[in-house]
PDB file of C-alpha atoms in Angstrom:
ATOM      1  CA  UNK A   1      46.561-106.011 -50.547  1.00 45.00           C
ATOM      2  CA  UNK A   2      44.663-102.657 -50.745  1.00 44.00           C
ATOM      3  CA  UNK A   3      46.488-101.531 -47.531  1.00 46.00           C
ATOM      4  CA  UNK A   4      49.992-102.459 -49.258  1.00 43.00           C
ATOM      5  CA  UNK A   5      49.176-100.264 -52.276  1.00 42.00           C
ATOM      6  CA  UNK A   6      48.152 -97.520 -50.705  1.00 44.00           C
ATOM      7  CA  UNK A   7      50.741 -97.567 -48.085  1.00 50.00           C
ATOM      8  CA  UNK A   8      53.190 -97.770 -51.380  1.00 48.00           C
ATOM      9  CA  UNK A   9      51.215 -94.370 -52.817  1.00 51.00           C
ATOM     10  CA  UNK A  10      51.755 -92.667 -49.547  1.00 47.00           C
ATOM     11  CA  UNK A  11      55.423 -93.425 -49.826  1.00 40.00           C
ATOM     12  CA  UNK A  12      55.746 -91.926 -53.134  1.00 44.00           C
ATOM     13  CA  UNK A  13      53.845 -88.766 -52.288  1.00 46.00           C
ATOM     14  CA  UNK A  14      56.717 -88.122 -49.484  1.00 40.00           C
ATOM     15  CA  UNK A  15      59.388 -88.681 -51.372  1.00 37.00           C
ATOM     16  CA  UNK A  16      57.607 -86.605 -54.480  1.00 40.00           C
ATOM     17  CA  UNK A  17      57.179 -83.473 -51.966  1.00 40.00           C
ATOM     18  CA  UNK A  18      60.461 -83.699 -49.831  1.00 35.00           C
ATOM     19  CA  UNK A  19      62.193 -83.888 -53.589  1.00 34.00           C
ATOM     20  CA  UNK A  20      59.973 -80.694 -54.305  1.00 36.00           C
ATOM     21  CA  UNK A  21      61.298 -78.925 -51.211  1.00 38.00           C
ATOM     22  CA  UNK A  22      64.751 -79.665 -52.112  1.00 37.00           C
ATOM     23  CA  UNK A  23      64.545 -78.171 -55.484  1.00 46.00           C
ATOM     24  CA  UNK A  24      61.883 -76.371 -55.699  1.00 49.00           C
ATOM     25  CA  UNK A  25      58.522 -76.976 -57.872  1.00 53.00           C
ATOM     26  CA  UNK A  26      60.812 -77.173 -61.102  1.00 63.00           C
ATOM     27  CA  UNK A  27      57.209 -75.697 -63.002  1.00 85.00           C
ATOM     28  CA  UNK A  28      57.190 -71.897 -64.085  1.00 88.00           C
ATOM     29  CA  UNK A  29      55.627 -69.123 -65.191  1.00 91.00           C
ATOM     30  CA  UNK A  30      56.247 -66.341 -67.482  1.00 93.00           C
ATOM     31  CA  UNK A  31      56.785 -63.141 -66.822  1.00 93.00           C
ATOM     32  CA  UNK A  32      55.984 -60.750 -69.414  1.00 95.00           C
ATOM     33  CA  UNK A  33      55.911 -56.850 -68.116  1.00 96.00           C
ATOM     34  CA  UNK A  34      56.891 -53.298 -69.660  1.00 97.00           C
ATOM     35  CA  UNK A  35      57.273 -50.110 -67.786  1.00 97.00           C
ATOM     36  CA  UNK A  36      57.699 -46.436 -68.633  1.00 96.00           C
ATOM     37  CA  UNK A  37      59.327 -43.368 -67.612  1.00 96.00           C
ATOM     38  CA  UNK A  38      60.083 -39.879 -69.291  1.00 96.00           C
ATOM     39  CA  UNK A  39      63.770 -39.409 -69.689  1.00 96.00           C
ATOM     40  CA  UNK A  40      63.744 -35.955 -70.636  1.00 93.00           C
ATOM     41  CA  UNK A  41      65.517 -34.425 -68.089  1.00 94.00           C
ATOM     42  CA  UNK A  42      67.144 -37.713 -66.565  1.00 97.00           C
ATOM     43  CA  UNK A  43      71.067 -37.737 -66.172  1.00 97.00           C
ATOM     44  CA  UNK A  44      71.649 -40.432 -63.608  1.00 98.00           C
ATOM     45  CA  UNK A  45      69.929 -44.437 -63.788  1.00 98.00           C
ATOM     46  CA  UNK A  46      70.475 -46.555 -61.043  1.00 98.00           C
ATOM     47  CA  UNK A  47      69.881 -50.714 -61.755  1.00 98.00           C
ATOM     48  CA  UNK A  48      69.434 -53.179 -59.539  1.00 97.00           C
ATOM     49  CA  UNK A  49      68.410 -56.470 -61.397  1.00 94.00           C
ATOM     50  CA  UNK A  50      69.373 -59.160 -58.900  1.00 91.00           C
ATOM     51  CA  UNK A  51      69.448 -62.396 -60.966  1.00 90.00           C
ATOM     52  CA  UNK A  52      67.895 -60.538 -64.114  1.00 95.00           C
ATOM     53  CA  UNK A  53      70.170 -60.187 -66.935  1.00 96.00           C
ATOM     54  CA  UNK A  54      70.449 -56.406 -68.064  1.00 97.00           C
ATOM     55  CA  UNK A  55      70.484 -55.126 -71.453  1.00 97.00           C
ATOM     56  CA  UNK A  56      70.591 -51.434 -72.111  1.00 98.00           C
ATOM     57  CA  UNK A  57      70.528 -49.945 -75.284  1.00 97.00           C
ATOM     58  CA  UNK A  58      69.653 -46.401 -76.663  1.00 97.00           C
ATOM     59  CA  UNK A  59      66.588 -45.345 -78.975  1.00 96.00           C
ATOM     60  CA  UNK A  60      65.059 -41.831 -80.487  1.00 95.00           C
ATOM     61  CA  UNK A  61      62.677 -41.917 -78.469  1.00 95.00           C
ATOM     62  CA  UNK A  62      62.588 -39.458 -75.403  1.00 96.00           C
ATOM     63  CA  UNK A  63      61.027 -42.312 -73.021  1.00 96.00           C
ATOM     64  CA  UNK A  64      63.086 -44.869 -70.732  1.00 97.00           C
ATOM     65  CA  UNK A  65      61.520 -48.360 -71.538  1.00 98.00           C
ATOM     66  CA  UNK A  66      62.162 -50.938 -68.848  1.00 98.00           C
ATOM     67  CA  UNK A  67      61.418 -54.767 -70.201  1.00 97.00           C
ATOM     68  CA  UNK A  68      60.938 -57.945 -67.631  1.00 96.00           C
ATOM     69  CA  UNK A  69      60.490 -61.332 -69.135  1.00 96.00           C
ATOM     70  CA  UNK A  70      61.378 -65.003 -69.057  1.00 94.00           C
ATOM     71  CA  UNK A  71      60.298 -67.688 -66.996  1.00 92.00           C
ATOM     72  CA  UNK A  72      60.158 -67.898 -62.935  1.00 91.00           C
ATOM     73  CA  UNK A  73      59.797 -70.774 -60.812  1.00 88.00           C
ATOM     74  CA  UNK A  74      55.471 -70.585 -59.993  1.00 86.00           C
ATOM     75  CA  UNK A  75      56.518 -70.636 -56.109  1.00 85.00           C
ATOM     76  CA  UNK A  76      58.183 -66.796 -56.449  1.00 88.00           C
ATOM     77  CA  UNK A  77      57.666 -63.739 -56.956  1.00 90.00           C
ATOM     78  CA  UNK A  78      59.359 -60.718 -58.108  1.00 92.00           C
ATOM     79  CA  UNK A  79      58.552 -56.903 -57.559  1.00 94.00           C
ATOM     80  CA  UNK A  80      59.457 -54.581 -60.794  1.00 96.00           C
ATOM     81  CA  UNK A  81      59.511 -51.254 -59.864  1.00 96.00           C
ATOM     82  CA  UNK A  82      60.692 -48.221 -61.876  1.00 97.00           C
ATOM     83  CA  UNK A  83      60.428 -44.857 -59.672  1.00 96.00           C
ATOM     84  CA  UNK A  84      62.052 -41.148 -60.602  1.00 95.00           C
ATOM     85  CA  UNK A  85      63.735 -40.231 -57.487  1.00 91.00           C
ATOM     86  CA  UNK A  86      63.928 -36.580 -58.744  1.00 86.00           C
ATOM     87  CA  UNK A  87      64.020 -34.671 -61.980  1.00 88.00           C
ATOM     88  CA  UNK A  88      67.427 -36.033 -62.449  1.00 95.00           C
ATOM     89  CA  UNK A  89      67.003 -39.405 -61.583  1.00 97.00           C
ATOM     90  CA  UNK A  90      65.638 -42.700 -62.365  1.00 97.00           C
ATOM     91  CA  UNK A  91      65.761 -45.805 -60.279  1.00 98.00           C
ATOM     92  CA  UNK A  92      65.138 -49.614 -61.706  1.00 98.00           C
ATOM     93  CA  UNK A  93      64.533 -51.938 -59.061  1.00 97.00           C
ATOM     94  CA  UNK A  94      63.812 -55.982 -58.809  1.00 95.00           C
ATOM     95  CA  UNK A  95      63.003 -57.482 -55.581  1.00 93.00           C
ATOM     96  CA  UNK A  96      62.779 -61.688 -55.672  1.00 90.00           C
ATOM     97  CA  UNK A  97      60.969 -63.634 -52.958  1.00 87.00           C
ATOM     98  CA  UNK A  98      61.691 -67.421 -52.876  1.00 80.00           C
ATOM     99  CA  UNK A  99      65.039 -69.317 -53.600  1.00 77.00           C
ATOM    100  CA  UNK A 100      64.498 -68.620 -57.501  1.00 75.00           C
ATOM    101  CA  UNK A 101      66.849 -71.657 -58.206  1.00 68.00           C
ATOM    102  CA  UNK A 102      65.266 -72.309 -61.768  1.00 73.00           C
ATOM    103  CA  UNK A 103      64.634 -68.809 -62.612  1.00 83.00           C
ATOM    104  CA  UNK A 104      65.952 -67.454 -66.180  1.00 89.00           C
ATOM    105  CA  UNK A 105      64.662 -63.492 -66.899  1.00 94.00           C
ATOM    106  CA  UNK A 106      65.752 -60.596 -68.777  1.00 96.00           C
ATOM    107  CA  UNK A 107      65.682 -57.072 -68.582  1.00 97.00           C
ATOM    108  CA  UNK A 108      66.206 -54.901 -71.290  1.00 98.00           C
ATOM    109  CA  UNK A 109      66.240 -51.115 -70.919  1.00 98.00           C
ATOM    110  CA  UNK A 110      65.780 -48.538 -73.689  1.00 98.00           C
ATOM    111  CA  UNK A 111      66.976 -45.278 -72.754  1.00 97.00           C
ATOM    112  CA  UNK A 112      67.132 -42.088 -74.721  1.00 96.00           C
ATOM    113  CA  UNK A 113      70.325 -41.327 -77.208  1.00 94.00           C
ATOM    114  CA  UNK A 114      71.662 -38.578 -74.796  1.00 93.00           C
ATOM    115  CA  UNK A 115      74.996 -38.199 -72.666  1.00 94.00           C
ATOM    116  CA  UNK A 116      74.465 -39.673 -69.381  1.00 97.00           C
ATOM    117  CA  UNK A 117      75.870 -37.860 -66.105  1.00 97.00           C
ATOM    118  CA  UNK A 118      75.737 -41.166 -64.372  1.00 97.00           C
ATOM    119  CA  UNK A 119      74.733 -45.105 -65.175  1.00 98.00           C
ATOM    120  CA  UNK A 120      74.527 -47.456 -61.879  1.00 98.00           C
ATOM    121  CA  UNK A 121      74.057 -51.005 -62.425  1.00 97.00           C
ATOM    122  CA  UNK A 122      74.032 -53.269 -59.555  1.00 95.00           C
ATOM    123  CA  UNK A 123      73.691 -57.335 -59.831  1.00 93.00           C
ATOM    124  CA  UNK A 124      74.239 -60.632 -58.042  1.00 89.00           C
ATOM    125  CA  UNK A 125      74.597 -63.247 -60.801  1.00 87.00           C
ATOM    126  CA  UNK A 126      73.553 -61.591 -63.751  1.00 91.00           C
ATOM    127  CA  UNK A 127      74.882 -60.604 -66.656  1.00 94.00           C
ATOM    128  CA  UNK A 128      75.493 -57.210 -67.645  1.00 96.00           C
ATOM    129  CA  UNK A 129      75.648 -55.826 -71.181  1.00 96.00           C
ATOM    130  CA  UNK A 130      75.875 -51.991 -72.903  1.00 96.00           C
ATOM    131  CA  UNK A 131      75.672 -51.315 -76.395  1.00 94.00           C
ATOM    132  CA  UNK A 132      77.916 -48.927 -78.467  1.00 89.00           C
ATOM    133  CA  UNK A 133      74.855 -46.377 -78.787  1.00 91.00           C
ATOM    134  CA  UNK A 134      75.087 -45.677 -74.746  1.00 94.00           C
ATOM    135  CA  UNK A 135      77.141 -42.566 -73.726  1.00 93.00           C
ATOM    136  CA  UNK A 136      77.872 -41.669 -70.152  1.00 95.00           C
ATOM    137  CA  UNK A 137      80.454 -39.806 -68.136  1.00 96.00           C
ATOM    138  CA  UNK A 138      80.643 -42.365 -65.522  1.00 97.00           C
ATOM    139  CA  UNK A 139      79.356 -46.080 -65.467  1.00 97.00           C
ATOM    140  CA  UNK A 140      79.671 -48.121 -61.904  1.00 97.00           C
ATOM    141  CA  UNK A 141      79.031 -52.198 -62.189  1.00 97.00           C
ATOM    142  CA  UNK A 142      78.665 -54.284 -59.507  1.00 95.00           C
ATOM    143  CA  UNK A 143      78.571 -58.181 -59.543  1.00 92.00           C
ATOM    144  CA  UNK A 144      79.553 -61.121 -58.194  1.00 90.00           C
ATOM    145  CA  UNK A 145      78.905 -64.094 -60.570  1.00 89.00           C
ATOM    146  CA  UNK A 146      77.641 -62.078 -63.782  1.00 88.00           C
ATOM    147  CA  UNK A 147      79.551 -61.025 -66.863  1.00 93.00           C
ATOM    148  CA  UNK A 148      80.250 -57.526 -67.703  1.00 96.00           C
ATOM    149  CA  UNK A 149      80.351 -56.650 -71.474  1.00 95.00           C
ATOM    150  CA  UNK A 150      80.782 -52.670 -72.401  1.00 96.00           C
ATOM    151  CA  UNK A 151      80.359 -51.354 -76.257  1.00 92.00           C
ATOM    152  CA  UNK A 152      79.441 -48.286 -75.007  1.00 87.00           C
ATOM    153  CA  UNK A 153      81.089 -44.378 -75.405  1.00 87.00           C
ATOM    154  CA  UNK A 154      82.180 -44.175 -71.531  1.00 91.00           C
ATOM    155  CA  UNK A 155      85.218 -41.631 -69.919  1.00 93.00           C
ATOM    156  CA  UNK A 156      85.546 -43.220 -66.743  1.00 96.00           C
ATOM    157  CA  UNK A 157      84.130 -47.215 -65.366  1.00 96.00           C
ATOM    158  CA  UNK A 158      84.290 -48.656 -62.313  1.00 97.00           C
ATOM    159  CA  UNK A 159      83.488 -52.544 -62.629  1.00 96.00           C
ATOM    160  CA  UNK A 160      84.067 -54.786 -60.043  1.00 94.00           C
ATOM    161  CA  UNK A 161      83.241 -58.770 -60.263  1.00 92.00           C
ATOM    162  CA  UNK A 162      84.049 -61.781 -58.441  1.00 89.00           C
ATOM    163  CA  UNK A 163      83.938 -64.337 -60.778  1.00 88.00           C
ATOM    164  CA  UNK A 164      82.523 -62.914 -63.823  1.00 86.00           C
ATOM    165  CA  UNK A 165      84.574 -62.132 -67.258  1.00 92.00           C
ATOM    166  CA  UNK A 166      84.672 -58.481 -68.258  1.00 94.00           C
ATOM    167  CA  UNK A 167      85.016 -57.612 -71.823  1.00 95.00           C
ATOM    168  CA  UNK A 168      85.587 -53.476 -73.059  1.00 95.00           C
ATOM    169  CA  UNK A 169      85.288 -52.516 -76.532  1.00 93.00           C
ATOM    170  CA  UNK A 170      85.877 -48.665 -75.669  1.00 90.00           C
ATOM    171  CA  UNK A 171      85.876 -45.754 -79.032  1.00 87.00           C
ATOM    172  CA  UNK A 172      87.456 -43.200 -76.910  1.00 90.00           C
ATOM    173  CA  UNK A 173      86.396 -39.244 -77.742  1.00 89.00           C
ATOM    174  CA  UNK A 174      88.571 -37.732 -75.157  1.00 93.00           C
ATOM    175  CA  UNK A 175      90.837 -39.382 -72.300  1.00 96.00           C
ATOM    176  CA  UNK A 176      89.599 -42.217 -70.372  1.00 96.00           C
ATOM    177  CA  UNK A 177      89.912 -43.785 -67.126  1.00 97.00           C
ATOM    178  CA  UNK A 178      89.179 -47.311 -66.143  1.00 97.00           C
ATOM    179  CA  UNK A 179      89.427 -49.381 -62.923  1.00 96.00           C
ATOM    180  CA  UNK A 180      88.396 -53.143 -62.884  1.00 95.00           C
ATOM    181  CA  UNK A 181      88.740 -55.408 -60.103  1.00 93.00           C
ATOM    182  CA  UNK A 182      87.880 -59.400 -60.252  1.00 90.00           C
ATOM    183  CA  UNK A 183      89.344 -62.077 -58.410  1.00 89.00           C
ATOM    184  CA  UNK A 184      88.851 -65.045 -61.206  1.00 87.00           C
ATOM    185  CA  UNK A 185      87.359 -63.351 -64.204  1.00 85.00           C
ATOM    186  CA  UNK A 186      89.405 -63.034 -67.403  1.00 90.00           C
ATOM    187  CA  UNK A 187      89.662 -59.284 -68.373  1.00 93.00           C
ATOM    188  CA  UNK A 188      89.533 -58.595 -72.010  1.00 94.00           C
ATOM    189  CA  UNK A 189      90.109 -54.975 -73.372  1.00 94.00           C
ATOM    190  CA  UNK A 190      90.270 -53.326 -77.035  1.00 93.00           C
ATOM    191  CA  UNK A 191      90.290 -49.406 -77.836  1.00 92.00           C
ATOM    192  CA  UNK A 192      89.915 -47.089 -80.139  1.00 90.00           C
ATOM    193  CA  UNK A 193      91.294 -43.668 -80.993  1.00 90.00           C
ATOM    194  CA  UNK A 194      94.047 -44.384 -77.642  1.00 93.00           C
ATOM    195  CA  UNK A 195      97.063 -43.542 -78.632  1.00 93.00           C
ATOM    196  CA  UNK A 196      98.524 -44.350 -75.173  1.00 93.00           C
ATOM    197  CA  UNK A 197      97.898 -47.025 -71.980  1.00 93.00           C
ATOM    198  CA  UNK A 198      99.141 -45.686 -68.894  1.00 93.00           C
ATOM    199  CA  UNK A 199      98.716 -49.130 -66.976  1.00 91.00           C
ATOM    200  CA  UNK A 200      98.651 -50.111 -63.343  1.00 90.00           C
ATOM    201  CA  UNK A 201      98.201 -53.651 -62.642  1.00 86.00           C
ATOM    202  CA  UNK A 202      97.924 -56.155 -60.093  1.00 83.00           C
ATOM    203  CA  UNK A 203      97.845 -59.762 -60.912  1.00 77.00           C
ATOM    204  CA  UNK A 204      99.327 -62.461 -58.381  1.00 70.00           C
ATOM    205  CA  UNK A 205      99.047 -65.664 -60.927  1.00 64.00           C
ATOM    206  CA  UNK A 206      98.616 -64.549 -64.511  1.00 64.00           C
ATOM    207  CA  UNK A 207     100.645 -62.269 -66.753  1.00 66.00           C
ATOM    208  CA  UNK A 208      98.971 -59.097 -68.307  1.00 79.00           C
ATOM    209  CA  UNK A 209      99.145 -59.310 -72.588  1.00 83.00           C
ATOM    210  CA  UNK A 210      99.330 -55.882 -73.730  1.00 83.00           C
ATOM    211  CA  UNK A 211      99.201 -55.645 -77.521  1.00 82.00           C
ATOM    212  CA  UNK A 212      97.818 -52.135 -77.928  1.00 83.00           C
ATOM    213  CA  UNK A 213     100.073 -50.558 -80.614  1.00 80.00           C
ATOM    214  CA  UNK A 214     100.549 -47.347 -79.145  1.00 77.00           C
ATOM    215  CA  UNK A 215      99.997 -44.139 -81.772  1.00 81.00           C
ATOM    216  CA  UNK A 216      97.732 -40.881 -82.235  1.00 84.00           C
ATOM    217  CA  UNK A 217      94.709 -40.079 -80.008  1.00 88.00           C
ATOM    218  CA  UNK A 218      93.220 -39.720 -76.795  1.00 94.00           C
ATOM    219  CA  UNK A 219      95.437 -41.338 -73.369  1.00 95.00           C
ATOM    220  CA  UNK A 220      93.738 -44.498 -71.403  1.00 95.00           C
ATOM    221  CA  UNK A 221      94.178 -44.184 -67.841  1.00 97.00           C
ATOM    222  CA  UNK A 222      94.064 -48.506 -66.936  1.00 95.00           C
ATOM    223  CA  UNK A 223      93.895 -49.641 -63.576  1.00 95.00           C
ATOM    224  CA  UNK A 224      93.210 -53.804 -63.331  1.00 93.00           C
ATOM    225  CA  UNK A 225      93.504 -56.181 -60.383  1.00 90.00           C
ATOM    226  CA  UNK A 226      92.697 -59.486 -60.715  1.00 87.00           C
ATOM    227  CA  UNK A 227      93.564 -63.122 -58.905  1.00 85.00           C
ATOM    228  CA  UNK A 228      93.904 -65.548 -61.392  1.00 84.00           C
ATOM    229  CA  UNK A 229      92.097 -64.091 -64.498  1.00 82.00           C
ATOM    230  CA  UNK A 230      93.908 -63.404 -67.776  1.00 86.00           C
ATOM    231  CA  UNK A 231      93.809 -59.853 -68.741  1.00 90.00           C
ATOM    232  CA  UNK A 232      94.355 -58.841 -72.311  1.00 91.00           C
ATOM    233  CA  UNK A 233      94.369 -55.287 -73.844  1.00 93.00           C
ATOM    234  CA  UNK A 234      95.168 -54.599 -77.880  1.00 88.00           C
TER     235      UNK A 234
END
């Protein structure tokens, strides 16, 4: 009878690890980390957040505050690294180990009320967010499962996504230019102080609603391409 139960525990201690392996441990840890840089003289940021979410907002102060946190399965790891590559420029980096399958982090990044030359944000399946205080000349997104939502006071984006919606909520000083490309993400557009759209699209399966009432101020330069996503611009 003993040999029966503990044959029956030995069972049960396969099946528990061979379920672990197949999903991982399912128990985290949090990750709670903060890292500086001066931003003085900075005019180009380069992200690349992985599976992080990214938040970027602007502050009075002169420093550029990068914030990691949330939870992360115990079996991985992640490397947080925040590195000036030269006066000009700083670099935000996240490097995962493991199959982070139950992972869930943030990372918000406080940069300094300034025009930016340059804002670089590269993801896989994270979302992507920048608030209306953020002013750059050029912003370039990258990701394939992430949503992209824009506030901010940009003259020419580049956002490409594969699945991921994109939302724009642009208050235009001067002429713009935009290009997005997804293949199933809807599109969703709104500006302010355009008094024109000159619009180039490509959609093979949905129709393009353009509701912009047309008026005085600055031209929009709109490029979209999309598979089957529903773009929308007022």
């Amino acid at each position: 009878m003993a040999n029966i139960t503990t044959n029956a525990d030995t069972f049960q201690e396969l099946l528990n690890e061979r379920t672990m392996k197949i999903k991982g441990s399912g128990r985290m840890k949090e990750i709670e980390e903060r890292k500086y840089k001066d931003g003085t003289g900075i005019k180009l940021m380069t992200v690349d957040s992985a599976i992080a979410d990214v938040n970027i907002v602007a502050s009075n102060s002169s420093k550029i505050e990068a914030h990691l946190y949330g939870r992360l399965d115990e079996e991985d790891d992640v490397e947080f690294e925040i590195d000036t590559v030269n006066v000009f420029e700083v670099r935000i980096r996240l490097k995962f180990t493991g199959c982070c399958y139950y992972s869930k982090l943030k990372l918000d990044i406080t940069v300094p009320h300034k025009m930016f030359r340059v804002i670089n944000v590269k993801s896989l399946s994270a979302d992507i967010t920048l608030d209306k205080e953020i002013s750059a000349e050029f912003l370039k997104v990258r990701t394939k499962f992430g949503s992209v939502e824009v506030i901010a006071k940009l003259a020419e984006m580049d956002i490409t996504t594969t699945s991921g919606d994109v939302e724009l909520c642009i208050d235009a000083t001067k002429n713009i230019k935009i290009k997005v490309t997804t293949t199933t993400g809807d599109v969703s557009m709104e500006f302010h102080n355009i008094g024109s759209i000159n619009l180039s699209e490509k959609t093979k399966k949905r129709a393009v609603k353009n509701r912009h009432k047309g008026g005085v101020g600055h031209t929009a330069y709109v490029d979209v391409s999309t598979l089957c996503g529903d773009v929308r611009i007022r």
